Amino acid sequence: MTRRKLFGGVALSGLTLSSVGAATTGLATAPPAGLTRLSLNENPFGPSPLAVRAIQNALTEIVRYAGDDAHALEQQIAEREGVLPDQIVLGEILDSLGLQLALDGGAGGEFIYSEPGYTALVDAVAPGGGVVVGVPLNAHLENDLPAIAARVTARTRAIYIVNPHNPTGTASEAVPFEVFLTEMAERTTVIVDEAYLEFEPDFAQKTAVELTRSGANVVVFRTFGKIYGLAGMPIGYVVAPKRIADSLKRNGLGAAHSQNRLALTAAAASLRDTGYVDRMRLKVIEEREKWHALLDAIGRRRSDSRGNFVFFETGQPHEVIAMQLMNEGIEIARAFPPFDQWVRISISLPAENLRARDAIKKLLG
């Protein structure tokens, strides 16, 4: 299951400001009875109370297709990103973007990505005749920018970079990454997936959107499903050069009537809550540092994760550790070959994180 296809029922009748407010202020710390799910990089601290209130107020309008509200969100995002509204394409569209780029220019186009990694975009290129080229991570478990650059040829249709990377959580240094993007964008389309970048305090200095603003052939993807806590109401967007955005829209991507009205409403309200991201970032960093302290104390090799998850070596096959943790009532992410003795564990509420750390100490400490 990919991170952006978690379509499920939303119990709106039980979605109250008091319950979400408790989570957002850190009061909802007790793990639920039974399974603790730490596998999907969600944000159980809860969405913005402004988003919850906006959803409640919009319930009577769900008989109508989206329209002006979609265009209003495009305008709101464009102002935030410093681009024209025509450069914003709404939706969790990584797979559609991959397929469209594969179709544009005919079969045989190559799509380069870091392996292992998040594969929604590259998984979608085969029906359009696209060819996937995986490049291993470097010794620091980072996107290997020189190795990726060396694989670019006349056949390269696009480079897909997740920064911070998933599953390792490592982030490329701002200056070398900007140089890499600038050089590669002169040769091909570069797609930068920044799903986890807002967990970085220096997000504004690390985002690739500045290159898109300046006219470079760089597409940036963002989602409201991670730090904004809207995984169950999927919505994201791309910031793209106008040429690419126009092509995507001509093919139906981002069409207003295809959007979820409640998701649009929640996203717009989330962006208006100017302190929300900072609050969530601090909570996640505090919990992530507890994880890293434990892993260092018990001598486990780990990545320098900058996302809302940790990635570390266990010394045992993934399926063994995953089953042992499941026996403790804890679900973790799937395996990411060739890192068959590593695990990725999402950061959740403090009590759930403590439960998972205690289990890891019991199994590995």
CSV table of C-alpha atoms in Angstrom, one decimal:
chain,number,residue,atom,x,y,z
A,1,MET,CA,0.0,0.0,0.0
A,2,THR,CA,1.5,3.3,-1.0
A,3,ARG,CA,1.6,6.3,1.3
A,4,ARG,CA,-0.9,8.3,-0.8
A,5,LYS,CA,-3.5,5.6,-1.5
A,6,LEU,CA,-4.8,5.2,2.0
A,7,PHE,CA,-8.4,5.7,1.1
A,8,GLY,CA,-10.6,4.8,3.9
A,9,GLY,CA,-13.8,5.7,5.8
A,10,VAL,CA,-13.7,8.9,7.8
A,11,ALA,CA,-15.9,8.8,10.9
A,12,LEU,CA,-17.0,12.4,10.6
A,13,SER,CA,-19.7,12.1,13.2
A,14,GLY,CA,-17.0,11.3,15.7
A,15,LEU,CA,-14.6,13.9,14.6
A,16,THR,CA,-14.8,16.6,17.3
A,17,LEU,CA,-12.8,19.6,18.1
A,18,SER,CA,-12.2,18.3,21.6
A,19,SER,CA,-10.7,15.0,20.5
A,20,VAL,CA,-8.5,16.6,17.9
A,21,GLY,CA,-7.5,19.4,20.2
A,22,ALA,CA,-6.4,16.9,22.8
A,23,ALA,CA,-4.2,15.2,20.3
A,24,THR,CA,-2.7,18.4,19.0
A,25,THR,CA,-1.9,19.6,22.5
A,26,GLY,CA,-0.2,16.3,23.3
A,27,LEU,CA,-2.9,15.1,25.8
A,28,ALA,CA,-3.9,12.1,23.7
A,29,THR,CA,-0.9,9.9,24.7
A,30,ALA,CA,-2.5,6.6,25.6
A,31,PRO,CA,-2.1,3.9,22.9
A,32,PRO,CA,-5.3,2.3,21.6
A,33,ALA,CA,-6.2,-1.1,22.8
A,34,GLY,CA,-4.7,-3.8,20.7
A,35,LEU,CA,-2.5,-3.0,17.7
A,36,THR,CA,-0.2,0.1,17.6
A,37,ARG,CA,0.2,0.9,13.9
A,38,LEU,CA,3.6,2.4,13.2
A,39,SER,CA,3.9,1.5,9.6
A,40,LEU,CA,2.5,4.3,7.4
A,41,ASN,CA,4.2,7.5,8.5
A,42,GLU,CA,1.0,9.1,9.6
A,43,ASN,CA,0.6,12.1,12.0
A,44,PRO,CA,-1.6,10.8,14.9
A,45,PHE,CA,-1.0,14.1,16.8
A,46,GLY,CA,-4.0,15.3,14.7
A,47,PRO,CA,-4.8,17.8,12.0
A,48,SER,CA,-5.2,21.5,12.7
A,49,PRO,CA,-8.3,22.4,14.7
A,50,LEU,CA,-9.0,24.9,12.0
A,51,ALA,CA,-9.2,22.1,9.5
A,52,VAL,CA,-11.5,20.0,11.7
A,53,ARG,CA,-13.8,23.0,12.1
A,54,ALA,CA,-13.8,23.7,8.4
A,55,ILE,CA,-14.7,20.1,7.6
A,56,GLN,CA,-17.6,20.2,10.0
A,57,ASN,CA,-18.9,23.5,8.5
A,58,ALA,CA,-18.6,22.1,5.0
A,59,LEU,CA,-20.6,18.9,5.6
A,60,THR,CA,-23.8,20.3,4.2
A,61,GLU,CA,-22.1,21.1,0.9
A,62,ILE,CA,-20.9,17.6,0.0
A,63,VAL,CA,-23.9,17.2,-2.3
A,64,ARG,CA,-22.1,19.6,-4.7
A,65,TYR,CA,-19.1,18.9,-6.9
A,66,ALA,CA,-15.9,21.0,-6.2
A,67,GLY,CA,-15.4,24.1,-8.3
A,68,ASP,CA,-14.6,27.5,-7.0
A,69,ASP,CA,-13.2,26.0,-3.8
A,70,ALA,CA,-10.6,24.1,-5.9
A,71,HIS,CA,-9.6,27.2,-7.8
A,72,ALA,CA,-9.4,29.2,-4.5
A,73,LEU,CA,-7.0,26.6,-3.1
A,74,GLU,CA,-4.9,26.8,-6.2
A,75,GLN,CA,-4.7,30.5,-5.7
A,76,GLN,CA,-3.9,30.1,-2.0
A,77,ILE,CA,-1.1,27.6,-2.7
A,78,ALA,CA,0.3,29.7,-5.6
A,79,GLU,CA,0.6,32.7,-3.3
A,80,ARG,CA,2.4,30.6,-0.7
A,81,GLU,CA,4.8,29.1,-3.2
A,82,GLY,CA,5.4,32.3,-5.1
A,83,VAL,CA,4.2,31.0,-8.5
A,84,LEU,CA,1.3,31.5,-10.8
A,85,PRO,CA,-2.0,29.6,-10.1
A,86,ASP,CA,-1.6,28.0,-13.5
A,87,GLN,CA,1.5,26.2,-12.2
A,88,ILE,CA,-0.4,24.4,-9.4
A,89,VAL,CA,-1.9,21.0,-10.1
A,90,LEU,CA,-4.1,19.6,-7.3
A,91,GLY,CA,-4.2,16.0,-6.3
A,92,GLU,CA,-2.2,13.0,-5.1
A,93,ILE,CA,-1.0,12.7,-8.6
A,94,LEU,CA,2.5,11.1,-8.5
A,95,ASP,CA,1.3,8.0,-10.3
A,96,SER,CA,-0.6,10.0,-13.0
A,97,LEU,CA,2.4,12.3,-13.4
A,98,GLY,CA,4.7,9.3,-14.0
A,99,LEU,CA,2.3,7.8,-16.6
A,100,GLN,CA,1.8,11.1,-18.4
A,101,LEU,CA,5.6,11.7,-18.6
A,102,ALA,CA,6.1,8.2,-19.9
A,103,LEU,CA,3.4,8.7,-22.6
A,104,ASP,CA,4.8,12.1,-23.6
A,105,GLY,CA,7.6,11.4,-26.1
A,106,GLY,CA,6.8,7.7,-26.7
A,107,ALA,CA,8.0,4.4,-25.3
A,108,GLY,CA,11.5,3.8,-24.0
A,109,GLY,CA,11.9,6.9,-21.8
A,110,GLU,CA,13.9,6.1,-18.7
A,111,PHE,CA,12.9,7.1,-15.1
A,112,ILE,CA,15.8,7.3,-12.6
A,113,TYR,CA,15.1,7.0,-8.9
A,114,SER,CA,16.9,6.0,-5.7
A,115,GLU,CA,16.6,2.3,-4.7
A,116,PRO,CA,15.1,1.3,-2.4
A,117,GLY,CA,12.6,4.1,-2.3
A,118,TYR,CA,9.0,5.2,-2.6
A,119,THR,CA,7.8,3.9,-5.9
A,120,ALA,CA,4.4,5.4,-6.7
A,121,LEU,CA,5.7,7.4,-9.6
A,122,VAL,CA,8.0,4.9,-11.2
A,123,ASP,CA,5.5,2.0,-10.7
A,124,ALA,CA,3.2,3.9,-13.0
A,125,VAL,CA,5.4,4.3,-16.0
A,126,ALA,CA,5.4,0.8,-17.5
A,127,PRO,CA,1.9,1.1,-19.2
A,128,GLY,CA,3.3,4.2,-21.0
A,129,GLY,CA,6.4,2.4,-22.1
A,130,GLY,CA,8.6,3.8,-19.4
A,131,VAL,CA,11.7,2.0,-18.2
A,132,VAL,CA,12.7,2.2,-14.5
A,133,VAL,CA,16.4,2.8,-13.6
A,134,GLY,CA,17.2,2.3,-9.9
A,135,VAL,CA,20.3,3.8,-8.4
A,136,PRO,CA,21.5,2.5,-5.0
A,137,LEU,CA,21.8,4.9,-2.0
A,138,ASN,CA,25.3,6.0,-0.9
A,139,ALA,CA,27.2,4.9,2.2
A,140,HIS,CA,25.3,7.4,4.3
A,141,LEU,CA,21.9,6.0,3.1
A,142,GLU,CA,21.3,9.2,1.1
A,143,ASN,CA,20.3,9.9,-2.5
A,144,ASP,CA,23.5,9.3,-4.4
A,145,LEU,CA,23.5,12.5,-6.4
A,146,PRO,CA,26.7,11.8,-8.4
A,147,ALA,CA,25.7,8.3,-9.2
A,148,ILE,CA,22.2,9.5,-10.4
A,149,ALA,CA,23.8,12.2,-12.5
A,150,ALA,CA,26.1,9.5,-14.1
A,151,ARG,CA,23.0,7.5,-15.2
A,152,VAL,CA,21.4,10.3,-17.1
A,153,THR,CA,21.4,9.8,-20.9
A,154,ALA,CA,19.5,11.0,-23.9
A,155,ARG,CA,16.9,8.4,-23.0
A,156,THR,CA,16.2,9.8,-19.5
A,157,ARG,CA,12.7,11.2,-19.4
A,158,ALA,CA,12.8,12.2,-15.7
A,159,ILE,CA,14.7,11.9,-12.4
A,160,TYR,CA,12.5,11.2,-9.3
A,161,ILE,CA,14.1,12.3,-6.0
A,162,VAL,CA,12.4,11.9,-2.6
A,163,ASN,CA,14.0,14.4,-0.2
A,164,PRO,CA,14.0,13.6,2.7
A,165,HIS,CA,14.3,10.1,1.4
A,166,ASN,CA,11.8,7.3,2.2
A,167,PRO,CA,12.6,4.9,3.9
A,168,THR,CA,15.9,6.2,5.3
A,169,GLY,CA,14.7,9.8,6.1
A,170,THR,CA,18.0,11.3,5.1
A,171,ALA,CA,18.0,14.8,3.5
A,172,SER,CA,20.5,16.1,0.9
A,173,GLU,CA,22.5,19.2,1.9
A,174,ALA,CA,20.9,22.3,0.5
A,175,VAL,CA,23.8,23.7,-1.6
A,176,PRO,CA,25.0,20.5,-3.3
A,177,PHE,CA,21.4,19.5,-3.9
A,178,GLU,CA,20.6,22.9,-5.6
A,179,VAL,CA,23.7,22.5,-7.8
A,180,PHE,CA,22.6,19.0,-8.7
A,181,LEU,CA,19.0,20.0,-9.5
A,182,THR,CA,20.2,23.0,-11.6
A,183,GLU,CA,22.5,20.9,-13.7
A,184,MET,CA,20.1,18.0,-14.1
A,185,ALA,CA,17.2,20.2,-15.0
A,186,GLU,CA,19.1,21.4,-18.1
A,187,ARG,CA,19.2,17.8,-19.3
A,188,THR,CA,15.8,16.4,-18.2
A,189,THR,CA,12.7,16.8,-16.0
A,190,VAL,CA,13.5,16.5,-12.3
A,191,ILE,CA,10.7,15.7,-9.9
A,192,VAL,CA,11.4,16.4,-6.2
A,193,ASP,CA,9.0,14.7,-3.7
A,194,GLU,CA,9.0,16.9,-0.6
A,195,ALA,CA,6.4,14.9,1.4
A,196,TYR,CA,8.6,15.0,4.5
A,197,LEU,CA,10.6,18.2,4.0
A,198,GLU,CA,8.4,20.3,6.3
A,199,PHE,CA,9.7,18.2,9.2
A,200,GLU,CA,13.0,20.1,8.7
A,201,PRO,CA,13.3,23.4,10.6
A,202,ASP,CA,15.2,24.9,7.6
A,203,PHE,CA,12.5,23.8,5.2
A,204,ALA,CA,12.4,27.2,3.4
A,205,GLN,CA,16.1,26.9,2.6
A,206,LYS,CA,15.9,23.3,1.4
A,207,THR,CA,12.8,23.4,-0.8
A,208,ALA,CA,13.4,23.1,-4.6
A,209,VAL,CA,10.5,25.4,-5.4
A,210,GLU,CA,12.9,28.3,-5.9
A,211,LEU,CA,14.2,26.6,-9.0
A,212,THR,CA,10.7,26.1,-10.3
A,213,ARG,CA,10.0,29.8,-9.7
A,214,SER,CA,13.1,30.7,-11.7
A,215,GLY,CA,12.0,28.7,-14.7
A,216,ALA,CA,14.0,25.5,-14.2
A,217,ASN,CA,12.6,22.2,-15.4
A,218,VAL,CA,11.9,21.1,-11.8
A,219,VAL,CA,8.5,19.7,-10.5
A,220,VAL,CA,7.9,19.8,-6.7
A,221,PHE,CA,5.4,17.5,-5.0
A,222,ARG,CA,3.8,18.2,-1.6
A,223,THR,CA,1.1,16.3,0.4
A,224,PHE,CA,-1.2,17.2,3.2
A,225,GLY,CA,-1.1,13.6,4.3
A,226,LYS,CA,2.1,13.8,6.4
A,227,ILE,CA,2.8,16.7,8.7
A,228,TYR,CA,-0.7,18.2,8.2
A,229,GLY,CA,-2.4,15.0,9.5
A,230,LEU,CA,-4.8,14.5,6.6
A,231,ALA,CA,-3.7,11.0,5.5
A,232,GLY,CA,-7.3,9.7,5.6
A,233,MET,CA,-8.5,12.6,3.4
A,234,PRO,CA,-5.8,12.4,0.7
A,235,ILE,CA,-4.9,15.7,-1.1
A,236,GLY,CA,-1.6,17.0,-2.4
A,237,TYR,CA,-0.3,19.1,-5.2
A,238,VAL,CA,2.6,19.7,-7.6
A,239,VAL,CA,4.3,23.0,-8.4
A,240,ALA,CA,5.4,22.7,-12.0
A,241,PRO,CA,6.8,24.7,-14.9
A,242,LYS,CA,3.8,26.1,-16.8
A,243,ARG,CA,4.5,23.8,-19.8
A,244,ILE,CA,4.2,20.7,-17.7
A,245,ALA,CA,1.3,21.9,-15.7
A,246,ASP,CA,-0.6,22.8,-18.9
A,247,SER,CA,0.0,19.3,-20.3
A,248,LEU,CA,-1.2,17.6,-17.1
A,249,LYS,CA,-4.3,19.7,-17.0
A,250,ARG,CA,-5.1,19.1,-20.6
A,251,ASN,CA,-5.1,15.4,-19.7
A,252,GLY,CA,-7.5,15.9,-16.9
A,253,LEU,CA,-5.2,16.0,-13.9
A,254,GLY,CA,-6.1,18.4,-11.1
A,255,ALA,CA,-9.6,19.0,-12.5
A,256,ALA,CA,-11.8,20.8,-10.0
A,257,HIS,CA,-14.7,18.4,-10.3
A,258,SER,CA,-12.5,15.4,-9.5
A,259,GLN,CA,-11.4,16.8,-6.1
A,260,ASN,CA,-12.8,15.9,-2.7
A,261,ARG,CA,-14.6,19.0,-1.3
A,262,LEU,CA,-13.9,18.2,2.3
A,263,ALA,CA,-10.2,17.6,1.5
A,264,LEU,CA,-10.0,21.0,-0.3
A,265,THR,CA,-11.6,22.6,2.7
A,266,ALA,CA,-9.3,20.9,5.2
A,267,ALA,CA,-6.2,21.8,3.2
A,268,ALA,CA,-7.1,25.5,2.8
A,269,ALA,CA,-7.8,25.7,6.6
A,270,SER,CA,-4.6,23.9,7.4
A,271,LEU,CA,-2.6,26.5,5.5
A,272,ARG,CA,-4.3,29.3,7.4
A,273,ASP,CA,-3.1,27.8,10.7
A,274,THR,CA,0.3,29.5,10.6
A,275,GLY,CA,1.7,27.9,13.8
A,276,TYR,CA,0.5,24.4,13.2
A,277,VAL,CA,3.5,23.1,11.2
A,278,ASP,CA,6.0,24.4,13.8
A,279,ARG,CA,4.1,22.7,16.6
A,280,MET,CA,4.0,19.4,14.8
A,281,ARG,CA,7.6,19.6,13.8
A,282,LEU,CA,8.7,20.1,17.4
A,283,LYS,CA,6.6,17.2,18.7
A,284,VAL,CA,8.1,14.9,16.0
A,285,ILE,CA,11.6,16.0,16.5
A,286,GLU,CA,11.3,15.4,20.3
A,287,GLU,CA,10.1,11.9,19.8
A,288,ARG,CA,12.6,11.1,17.0
A,289,GLU,CA,15.5,12.2,19.2
A,290,LYS,CA,14.3,9.7,21.9
A,291,TRP,CA,14.4,7.0,19.2
A,292,HIS,CA,17.9,8.0,18.1
A,293,ALA,CA,19.2,8.1,21.6
A,294,LEU,CA,17.9,4.6,22.3
A,295,LEU,CA,19.4,3.2,19.0
A,296,ASP,CA,22.8,4.8,19.8
A,297,ALA,CA,22.7,3.4,23.3
A,298,ILE,CA,22.1,-0.1,22.2
A,299,GLY,CA,24.6,0.2,19.4
A,300,ARG,CA,22.3,-0.1,16.4
A,301,ARG,CA,23.4,1.4,13.1
A,302,ARG,CA,20.8,3.9,12.0
A,303,SER,CA,20.1,6.5,9.3
A,304,ASP,CA,20.1,10.3,10.1
A,305,SER,CA,16.4,10.4,9.6
A,306,ARG,CA,14.8,13.9,9.2
A,307,GLY,CA,11.3,12.6,8.7
A,308,ASN,CA,8.6,11.3,11.0
A,309,PHE,CA,10.1,7.8,11.2
A,310,VAL,CA,13.3,6.1,12.0
A,311,PHE,CA,15.3,3.5,10.0
A,312,PHE,CA,17.8,1.2,11.7
A,313,GLU,CA,19.6,-2.1,11.4
A,314,THR,CA,18.5,-5.0,13.6
A,315,GLY,CA,20.9,-7.8,12.7
A,316,GLN,CA,18.0,-10.1,12.0
A,317,PRO,CA,15.8,-10.7,9.0
A,318,HIS,CA,13.0,-8.2,8.6
A,319,GLU,CA,10.2,-10.8,8.8
A,320,VAL,CA,11.6,-12.1,12.1
A,321,ILE,CA,11.6,-8.7,13.8
A,322,ALA,CA,8.3,-7.7,12.2
A,323,MET,CA,6.6,-10.8,13.6
A,324,GLN,CA,8.2,-10.4,17.0
A,325,LEU,CA,6.9,-6.8,17.2
A,326,MET,CA,3.5,-7.9,15.9
A,327,ASN,CA,3.4,-10.3,18.8
A,328,GLU,CA,4.0,-7.3,21.1
A,329,GLY,CA,1.1,-5.5,19.4
A,330,ILE,CA,3.2,-3.3,17.1
A,331,GLU,CA,2.9,-3.1,13.3
A,332,ILE,CA,5.9,-1.7,11.4
A,333,ALA,CA,6.6,-0.9,7.7
A,334,ARG,CA,7.3,-3.5,5.1
A,335,ALA,CA,10.8,-4.6,4.2
A,336,PHE,CA,12.9,-2.5,1.8
A,337,PRO,CA,15.3,-4.8,-0.1
A,338,PRO,CA,18.2,-4.9,-0.1
A,339,PHE,CA,18.0,-3.6,3.5
A,340,ASP,CA,16.6,-6.9,4.6
A,341,GLN,CA,17.8,-6.5,8.2
A,342,TRP,CA,16.6,-3.0,8.6
A,343,VAL,CA,13.3,-1.7,9.8
A,344,ARG,CA,11.3,1.5,9.4
A,345,ILE,CA,9.2,2.6,12.4
A,346,SER,CA,6.9,5.6,12.2
A,347,ILE,CA,6.7,8.2,14.9
A,348,SER,CA,3.4,8.3,16.7
A,349,LEU,CA,2.0,9.5,20.0
A,350,PRO,CA,4.5,9.5,22.9
A,351,ALA,CA,2.9,6.5,24.7
A,352,GLU,CA,2.9,4.5,21.4
A,353,ASN,CA,6.5,5.4,20.8
A,354,LEU,CA,7.5,4.4,24.3
A,355,ARG,CA,5.7,1.1,23.8
A,356,ALA,CA,7.6,0.4,20.6
A,357,ARG,CA,11.0,1.5,22.1
A,358,ASP,CA,10.4,-0.8,25.1
A,359,ALA,CA,9.7,-3.7,22.7
A,360,ILE,CA,12.9,-2.9,20.7
A,361,LYS,CA,14.9,-2.9,23.9
A,362,LYS,CA,13.4,-6.2,24.8
A,363,LEU,CA,14.2,-7.7,21.5
A,364,LEU,CA,17.6,-6.1,20.6
A,365,GLY,CA,18.9,-4.4,23.7
